[in-house]
Amino acid sequence: SFCDLRGYGFKVSGTPLMNFSAHRFTTQDLTAAKHTYDLSARDEITVNLDYRQNGIGTASCGPGVLPQYHLKAEKFAFSVKFKPVTA
């Protein structure tokens, strides 16, 4: 859930269980920054909801993605619910 200092906000739930990240930076901010000191925190929070994430590894300087962590292009379905939160 995400709430302001007064306790108002929203709760996110997903089926199946989902991954998320929350930052005071946009994706564009993170892409453009060459160093962490290039980032300026924003007033708003950017929330990314991810159904799944592919594993890391490119085999360029180590092993590639292990089979169990490799996402395949296939049909999928999920649901996301947003519920208000009040103090």
PDB file of N, CA, C and O in Angstrom, residues 9-63:
ATOM      1  N   GLY A   9      -4.371   6.812   0.805  1.00  0.00           N
ATOM      2  CA  GLY A   9      -3.631   6.312  -0.338  1.00  0.00           C
ATOM      3  C   GLY A   9      -4.363   5.179  -1.011  1.00  0.00           C
ATOM      4  O   GLY A   9      -5.590   5.165  -1.081  1.00  0.00           O
ATOM      5  N   PHE A  10      -3.604   4.192  -1.464  1.00  0.00           N
ATOM      6  CA  PHE A  10      -4.212   3.055  -2.139  1.00  0.00           C
ATOM      7  C   PHE A  10      -3.388   1.794  -1.889  1.00  0.00           C
ATOM      8  O   PHE A  10      -2.208   1.852  -1.568  1.00  0.00           O
ATOM      9  N   LYS A  11      -4.070   0.667  -2.012  1.00  0.00           N
ATOM     10  CA  LYS A  11      -3.445  -0.635  -1.876  1.00  0.00           C
ATOM     11  C   LYS A  11      -3.579  -1.350  -3.209  1.00  0.00           C
ATOM     12  O   LYS A  11      -4.632  -1.301  -3.845  1.00  0.00           O
ATOM     13  N   VAL A  12      -2.519  -2.001  -3.644  1.00  0.00           N
ATOM     14  CA  VAL A  12      -2.521  -2.735  -4.902  1.00  0.00           C
ATOM     15  C   VAL A  12      -2.367  -4.216  -4.590  1.00  0.00           C
ATOM     16  O   VAL A  12      -1.532  -4.600  -3.775  1.00  0.00           O
ATOM     17  N   SER A  13      -3.185  -5.037  -5.223  1.00  0.00           N
ATOM     18  CA  SER A  13      -3.011  -6.484  -5.119  1.00  0.00           C
ATOM     19  C   SER A  13      -3.146  -7.087  -6.504  1.00  0.00           C
ATOM     20  O   SER A  13      -3.850  -6.554  -7.360  1.00  0.00           O
ATOM     21  N   GLY A  14      -2.463  -8.175  -6.732  1.00  0.00           N
ATOM     22  CA  GLY A  14      -2.495  -8.817  -8.040  1.00  0.00           C
ATOM     23  C   GLY A  14      -2.617 -10.315  -7.922  1.00  0.00           C
ATOM     24  O   GLY A  14      -2.197 -10.911  -6.932  1.00  0.00           O
ATOM     25  N   THR A  15      -3.219 -10.903  -8.936  1.00  0.00           N
ATOM     26  CA  THR A  15      -3.338 -12.350  -9.000  1.00  0.00           C
ATOM     27  C   THR A  15      -2.870 -12.787 -10.380  1.00  0.00           C
ATOM     28  O   THR A  15      -3.424 -12.311 -11.376  1.00  0.00           O
ATOM     29  N   PRO A  16      -1.851 -13.612 -10.501  1.00  0.00           N
ATOM     30  CA  PRO A  16      -1.045 -14.146  -9.404  1.00  0.00           C
ATOM     31  C   PRO A  16      -0.188 -13.046  -8.774  1.00  0.00           C
ATOM     32  O   PRO A  16      -0.207 -11.909  -9.227  1.00  0.00           O
ATOM     33  N   LEU A  17       0.539 -13.416  -7.744  1.00  0.00           N
ATOM     34  CA  LEU A  17       1.401 -12.473  -7.039  1.00  0.00           C
ATOM     35  C   LEU A  17       2.279 -11.733  -8.042  1.00  0.00           C
ATOM     36  O   LEU A  17       2.803 -12.330  -8.977  1.00  0.00           O
ATOM     37  N   MET A  18       2.393 -10.421  -7.865  1.00  0.00           N
ATOM     38  CA  MET A  18       3.137  -9.597  -8.817  1.00  0.00           C
ATOM     39  C   MET A  18       4.352  -8.975  -8.154  1.00  0.00           C
ATOM     40  O   MET A  18       4.424  -8.867  -6.935  1.00  0.00           O
ATOM     41  N   ASN A  19       5.293  -8.541  -8.984  1.00  0.00           N
ATOM     42  CA  ASN A  19       6.455  -7.787  -8.528  1.00  0.00           C
ATOM     43  C   ASN A  19       6.149  -6.305  -8.678  1.00  0.00           C
ATOM     44  O   ASN A  19       5.341  -5.913  -9.517  1.00  0.00           O
ATOM     45  N   PHE A  20       6.786  -5.477  -7.886  1.00  0.00           N
ATOM     46  CA  PHE A  20       6.602  -4.039  -8.027  1.00  0.00           C
ATOM     47  C   PHE A  20       7.860  -3.313  -7.594  1.00  0.00           C
ATOM     48  O   PHE A  20       8.730  -3.866  -6.917  1.00  0.00           O
ATOM     49  N   SER A  21       7.957  -2.076  -8.011  1.00  0.00           N
ATOM     50  CA  SER A  21       8.987  -1.175  -7.511  1.00  0.00           C
ATOM     51  C   SER A  21       8.355   0.198  -7.358  1.00  0.00           C
ATOM     52  O   SER A  21       7.386   0.527  -8.038  1.00  0.00           O
ATOM     53  N   ALA A  22       8.874   0.976  -6.443  1.00  0.00           N
ATOM     54  CA  ALA A  22       8.387   2.334  -6.205  1.00  0.00           C
ATOM     55  C   ALA A  22       9.612   3.237  -6.031  1.00  0.00           C
ATOM     56  O   ALA A  22      10.505   2.917  -5.244  1.00  0.00           O
ATOM     57  N   HIS A  23       9.637   4.313  -6.809  1.00  0.00           N
ATOM     58  CA  HIS A  23      10.801   5.205  -6.816  1.00  0.00           C
ATOM     59  C   HIS A  23      10.355   6.656  -6.849  1.00  0.00           C
ATOM     60  O   HIS A  23       9.282   6.980  -7.327  1.00  0.00           O
ATOM     61  N   ARG A  24      11.217   7.527  -6.394  1.00  0.00           N
ATOM     62  CA  ARG A  24      10.999   8.964  -6.537  1.00  0.00           C
ATOM     63  C   ARG A  24      11.603   9.468  -7.838  1.00  0.00           C
ATOM     64  O   ARG A  24      11.885  10.640  -8.002  1.00  0.00           O
ATOM     65  N   PHE A  25      11.829   8.539  -8.768  1.00  0.00           N
ATOM     66  CA  PHE A  25      12.379   8.854 -10.083  1.00  0.00           C
ATOM     67  C   PHE A  25      11.519   8.165 -11.136  1.00  0.00           C
ATOM     68  O   PHE A  25      10.961   7.104 -10.898  1.00  0.00           O
ATOM     69  N   THR A  26      11.435   8.749 -12.334  1.00  0.00           N
ATOM     70  CA  THR A  26      10.747   8.092 -13.436  1.00  0.00           C
ATOM     71  C   THR A  26      11.728   7.152 -14.139  1.00  0.00           C
ATOM     72  O   THR A  26      12.947   7.237 -13.928  1.00  0.00           O
ATOM     73  N   THR A  27      11.216   6.304 -14.985  1.00  0.00           N
ATOM     74  CA  THR A  27      12.075   5.427 -15.778  1.00  0.00           C
ATOM     75  C   THR A  27      13.013   6.266 -16.645  1.00  0.00           C
ATOM     76  O   THR A  27      14.193   5.934 -16.798  1.00  0.00           O
ATOM     77  N   GLN A  28      12.492   7.366 -17.185  1.00  0.00           N
ATOM     78  CA  GLN A  28      13.316   8.250 -18.017  1.00  0.00           C
ATOM     79  C   GLN A  28      14.450   8.869 -17.193  1.00  0.00           C
ATOM     80  O   GLN A  28      15.574   9.013 -17.681  1.00  0.00           O
ATOM     81  N   ASP A  29      14.158   9.261 -15.943  1.00  0.00           N
ATOM     82  CA  ASP A  29      15.200   9.814 -15.067  1.00  0.00           C
ATOM     83  C   ASP A  29      16.329   8.800 -14.884  1.00  0.00           C
ATOM     84  O   ASP A  29      17.511   9.141 -14.980  1.00  0.00           O
ATOM     85  N   LEU A  30      15.955   7.558 -14.603  1.00  0.00           N
ATOM     86  CA  LEU A  30      16.949   6.515 -14.349  1.00  0.00           C
ATOM     87  C   LEU A  30      17.758   6.193 -15.600  1.00  0.00           C
ATOM     88  O   LEU A  30      18.965   5.961 -15.529  1.00  0.00           O
ATOM     89  N   THR A  31      17.110   6.207 -16.756  1.00  0.00           N
ATOM     90  CA  THR A  31      17.798   5.922 -18.016  1.00  0.00           C
ATOM     91  C   THR A  31      18.784   7.035 -18.362  1.00  0.00           C
ATOM     92  O   THR A  31      19.902   6.770 -18.818  1.00  0.00           O
ATOM     93  N   ALA A  32      18.395   8.272 -18.126  1.00  0.00           N
ATOM     94  CA  ALA A  32      19.235   9.417 -18.491  1.00  0.00           C
ATOM     95  C   ALA A  32      20.418   9.627 -17.550  1.00  0.00           C
ATOM     96  O   ALA A  32      21.453  10.163 -17.961  1.00  0.00           O
ATOM     97  N   ALA A  33      20.298   9.202 -16.302  1.00  0.00           N
ATOM     98  CA  ALA A  33      21.351   9.457 -15.314  1.00  0.00           C
ATOM     99  C   ALA A  33      22.565   8.565 -15.566  1.00  0.00           C
ATOM    100  O   ALA A  33      22.432   7.363 -15.775  1.00  0.00           O
ATOM    101  N   LYS A  34      23.724   9.179 -15.561  1.00  0.00           N
ATOM    102  CA  LYS A  34      24.956   8.402 -15.691  1.00  0.00           C
ATOM    103  C   LYS A  34      25.479   7.986 -14.321  1.00  0.00           C
ATOM    104  O   LYS A  34      26.216   7.015 -14.201  1.00  0.00           O
ATOM    105  N   HIS A  35      25.099   8.740 -13.292  1.00  0.00           N
ATOM    106  CA  HIS A  35      25.530   8.465 -11.919  1.00  0.00           C
ATOM    107  C   HIS A  35      24.352   8.740 -10.981  1.00  0.00           C
ATOM    108  O   HIS A  35      23.452   9.508 -11.325  1.00  0.00           O
ATOM    109  N   THR A  36      24.389   8.163  -9.810  1.00  0.00           N
ATOM    110  CA  THR A  36      23.295   8.379  -8.863  1.00  0.00           C
ATOM    111  C   THR A  36      23.170   9.854  -8.470  1.00  0.00           C
ATOM    112  O   THR A  36      22.065  10.331  -8.217  1.00  0.00           O
ATOM    113  N   TYR A  37      24.283  10.591  -8.458  1.00  0.00           N
ATOM    114  CA  TYR A  37      24.196  12.003  -8.085  1.00  0.00           C
ATOM    115  C   TYR A  37      23.555  12.854  -9.184  1.00  0.00           C
ATOM    116  O   TYR A  37      23.267  14.026  -8.977  1.00  0.00           O
ATOM    117  N   ASP A  38      23.305  12.270 -10.353  1.00  0.00           N
ATOM    118  CA  ASP A  38      22.578  12.964 -11.417  1.00  0.00           C
ATOM    119  C   ASP A  38      21.068  12.966 -11.173  1.00  0.00           C
ATOM    120  O   ASP A  38      20.334  13.659 -11.863  1.00  0.00           O
ATOM    121  N   LEU A  39      20.611  12.178 -10.221  1.00  0.00           N
ATOM    122  CA  LEU A  39      19.176  12.047  -9.963  1.00  0.00           C
ATOM    123  C   LEU A  39      18.702  13.053  -8.925  1.00  0.00           C
ATOM    124  O   LEU A  39      19.367  13.261  -7.914  1.00  0.00           O
ATOM    125  N   SER A  40      17.543  13.642  -9.189  1.00  0.00           N
ATOM    126  CA  SER A  40      16.886  14.520  -8.222  1.00  0.00           C
ATOM    127  C   SER A  40      15.544  13.897  -7.878  1.00  0.00           C
ATOM    128  O   SER A  40      14.741  13.615  -8.776  1.00  0.00           O
ATOM    129  N   ALA A  41      15.314  13.676  -6.591  1.00  0.00           N
ATOM    130  CA  ALA A  41      14.060  13.051  -6.165  1.00  0.00           C
ATOM    131  C   ALA A  41      12.874  13.938  -6.539  1.00  0.00           C
ATOM    132  O   ALA A  41      12.915  15.160  -6.385  1.00  0.00           O
ATOM    133  N   ARG A  42      11.833  13.328  -7.071  1.00  0.00           N
ATOM    134  CA  ARG A  42      10.601  14.039  -7.426  1.00  0.00           C
ATOM    135  C   ARG A  42       9.651  14.040  -6.235  1.00  0.00           C
ATOM    136  O   ARG A  42       9.785  13.243  -5.313  1.00  0.00           O
ATOM    137  N   ASP A  43       8.670  14.923  -6.268  1.00  0.00           N
ATOM    138  CA  ASP A  43       7.655  14.957  -5.214  1.00  0.00           C
ATOM    139  C   ASP A  43       6.754  13.731  -5.283  1.00  0.00           C
ATOM    140  O   ASP A  43       6.302  13.228  -4.268  1.00  0.00           O
ATOM    141  N   GLU A  44       6.484  13.271  -6.508  1.00  0.00           N
ATOM    142  CA  GLU A  44       5.603  12.113  -6.684  1.00  0.00           C
ATOM    143  C   GLU A  44       6.416  10.818  -6.687  1.00  0.00           C
ATOM    144  O   GLU A  44       7.629  10.830  -6.850  1.00  0.00           O
ATOM    145  N   ILE A  45       5.726   9.705  -6.494  1.00  0.00           N
ATOM    146  CA  ILE A  45       6.337   8.382  -6.519  1.00  0.00           C
ATOM    147  C   ILE A  45       5.854   7.657  -7.767  1.00  0.00           C
ATOM    148  O   ILE A  45       4.663   7.632  -8.064  1.00  0.00           O
ATOM    149  N   THR A  46       6.786   7.089  -8.508  1.00  0.00           N
ATOM    150  CA  THR A  46       6.459   6.284  -9.685  1.00  0.00           C
ATOM    151  C   THR A  46       6.397   4.826  -9.252  1.00  0.00           C
ATOM    152  O   THR A  46       7.346   4.304  -8.659  1.00  0.00           O
ATOM    153  N   VAL A  47       5.275   4.178  -9.527  1.00  0.00           N
ATOM    154  CA  VAL A  47       5.078   2.772  -9.162  1.00  0.00           C
ATOM    155  C   VAL A  47       5.058   1.952 -10.446  1.00  0.00           C
ATOM    156  O   VAL A  47       4.327   2.268 -11.379  1.00  0.00           O
ATOM    157  N   ASN A  48       5.872   0.918 -10.488  1.00  0.00           N
ATOM    158  CA  ASN A  48       5.890  -0.019 -11.614  1.00  0.00           C
ATOM    159  C   ASN A  48       5.352  -1.358 -11.127  1.00  0.00           C
ATOM    160  O   ASN A  48       5.841  -1.900 -10.138  1.00  0.00           O
ATOM    161  N   LEU A  49       4.340  -1.869 -11.807  1.00  0.00           N
ATOM    162  CA  LEU A  49       3.776  -3.175 -11.501  1.00  0.00           C
ATOM    163  C   LEU A  49       4.202  -4.136 -12.600  1.00  0.00           C
ATOM    164  O   LEU A  49       4.009  -3.852 -13.777  1.00  0.00           O
ATOM    165  N   ASP A  50       4.782  -5.249 -12.225  1.00  0.00           N
ATOM    166  CA  ASP A  50       5.297  -6.212 -13.195  1.00  0.00           C
ATOM    167  C   ASP A  50       4.664  -7.569 -12.969  1.00  0.00           C
ATOM    168  O   ASP A  50       4.727  -8.115 -11.870  1.00  0.00           O
ATOM    169  N   TYR A  51       4.091  -8.105 -14.043  1.00  0.00           N
ATOM    170  CA  TYR A  51       3.544  -9.458 -13.962  1.00  0.00           C
ATOM    171  C   TYR A  51       4.673 -10.437 -13.655  1.00  0.00           C
ATOM    172  O   TYR A  51       4.574 -11.247 -12.747  1.00  0.00           O
ATOM    173  N   ARG A  52       5.731 -10.338 -14.404  1.00  0.00           N
ATOM    174  CA  ARG A  52       6.927 -11.150 -14.182  1.00  0.00           C
ATOM    175  C   ARG A  52       8.140 -10.386 -14.688  1.00  0.00           C
ATOM    176  O   ARG A  52       8.012  -9.434 -15.443  1.00  0.00           O
ATOM    177  N   GLN A  53       9.308 -10.842 -14.281  1.00  0.00           N
ATOM    178  CA  GLN A  53      10.544 -10.246 -14.776  1.00  0.00           C
ATOM    179  C   GLN A  53      11.460 -11.358 -15.255  1.00  0.00           C
ATOM    180  O   GLN A  53      11.536 -12.421 -14.626  1.00  0.00           O
ATOM    181  N   ASN A  54      12.136 -11.103 -16.352  1.00  0.00           N
ATOM    182  CA  ASN A  54      13.094 -12.071 -16.869  1.00  0.00           C
ATOM    183  C   ASN A  54      14.320 -12.075 -15.968  1.00  0.00           C
ATOM    184  O   ASN A  54      14.696 -11.044 -15.394  1.00  0.00           O
ATOM    185  N   GLY A  55      14.955 -13.218 -15.836  1.00  0.00           N
ATOM    186  CA  GLY A  55      16.188 -13.295 -15.062  1.00  0.00           C
ATOM    187  C   GLY A  55      17.287 -12.487 -15.723  1.00  0.00           C
ATOM    188  O   GLY A  55      17.165 -12.053 -16.868  1.00  0.00           O
ATOM    189  N   ILE A  56      18.372 -12.260 -14.993  1.00  0.00           N
ATOM    190  CA  ILE A  56      19.483 -11.499 -15.562  1.00  0.00           C
ATOM    191  C   ILE A  56      20.578 -12.453 -16.026  1.00  0.00           C
ATOM    192  O   ILE A  56      20.682 -13.588 -15.556  1.00  0.00           O
ATOM    193  N   GLY A  57      21.370 -11.991 -16.936  1.00  0.00           N
ATOM    194  CA  GLY A  57      22.457 -12.785 -17.487  1.00  0.00           C
ATOM    195  C   GLY A  57      22.409 -12.704 -18.997  1.00  0.00           C
ATOM    196  O   GLY A  57      21.359 -12.867 -19.596  1.00  0.00           O
ATOM    197  N   THR A  58      23.545 -12.420 -19.606  1.00  0.00           N
ATOM    198  CA  THR A  58      23.573 -12.268 -21.062  1.00  0.00           C
ATOM    199  C   THR A  58      24.534 -13.240 -21.719  1.00  0.00           C
ATOM    200  O   THR A  58      24.613 -13.285 -22.932  1.00  0.00           O
ATOM    201  N   ALA A  59      25.293 -13.960 -20.920  1.00  0.00           N
ATOM    202  CA  ALA A  59      26.328 -14.869 -21.408  1.00  0.00           C
ATOM    203  C   ALA A  59      27.483 -14.112 -22.062  1.00  0.00           C
ATOM    204  O   ALA A  59      28.348 -14.720 -22.664  1.00  0.00           O
ATOM    205  N   SER A  60      27.518 -12.778 -21.946  1.00  0.00           N
ATOM    206  CA  SER A  60      28.635 -12.022 -22.523  1.00  0.00           C
ATOM    207  C   SER A  60      29.874 -12.106 -21.635  1.00  0.00           C
ATOM    208  O   SER A  60      30.993 -12.037 -22.128  1.00  0.00           O
ATOM    209  N   CYS A  61      29.671 -12.257 -20.329  1.00  0.00           N
ATOM    210  CA  CYS A  61      30.820 -12.382 -19.420  1.00  0.00           C
ATOM    211  C   CYS A  61      30.448 -13.296 -18.254  1.00  0.00           C
ATOM    212  O   CYS A  61      30.801 -13.054 -17.115  1.00  0.00           O
ATOM    213  N   GLY A  62      29.728 -14.331 -18.550  1.00  0.00           N
ATOM    214  CA  GLY A  62      29.287 -15.269 -17.524  1.00  0.00           C
ATOM    215  C   GLY A  62      28.118 -16.062 -18.065  1.00  0.00           C
ATOM    216  O   GLY A  62      27.823 -16.010 -19.258  1.00  0.00           O
ATOM    217  N   PRO A  63      27.447 -16.779 -17.203  1.00  0.00           N
ATOM    218  CA  PRO A  63      26.342 -17.612 -17.678  1.00  0.00           C
ATOM    219  C   PRO A  63      25.160 -16.771 -18.151  1.00  0.00           C
ATOM    220  O   PRO A  63      24.977 -15.629 -17.744  1.00  0.00           O
TER     221      PRO A  63
END
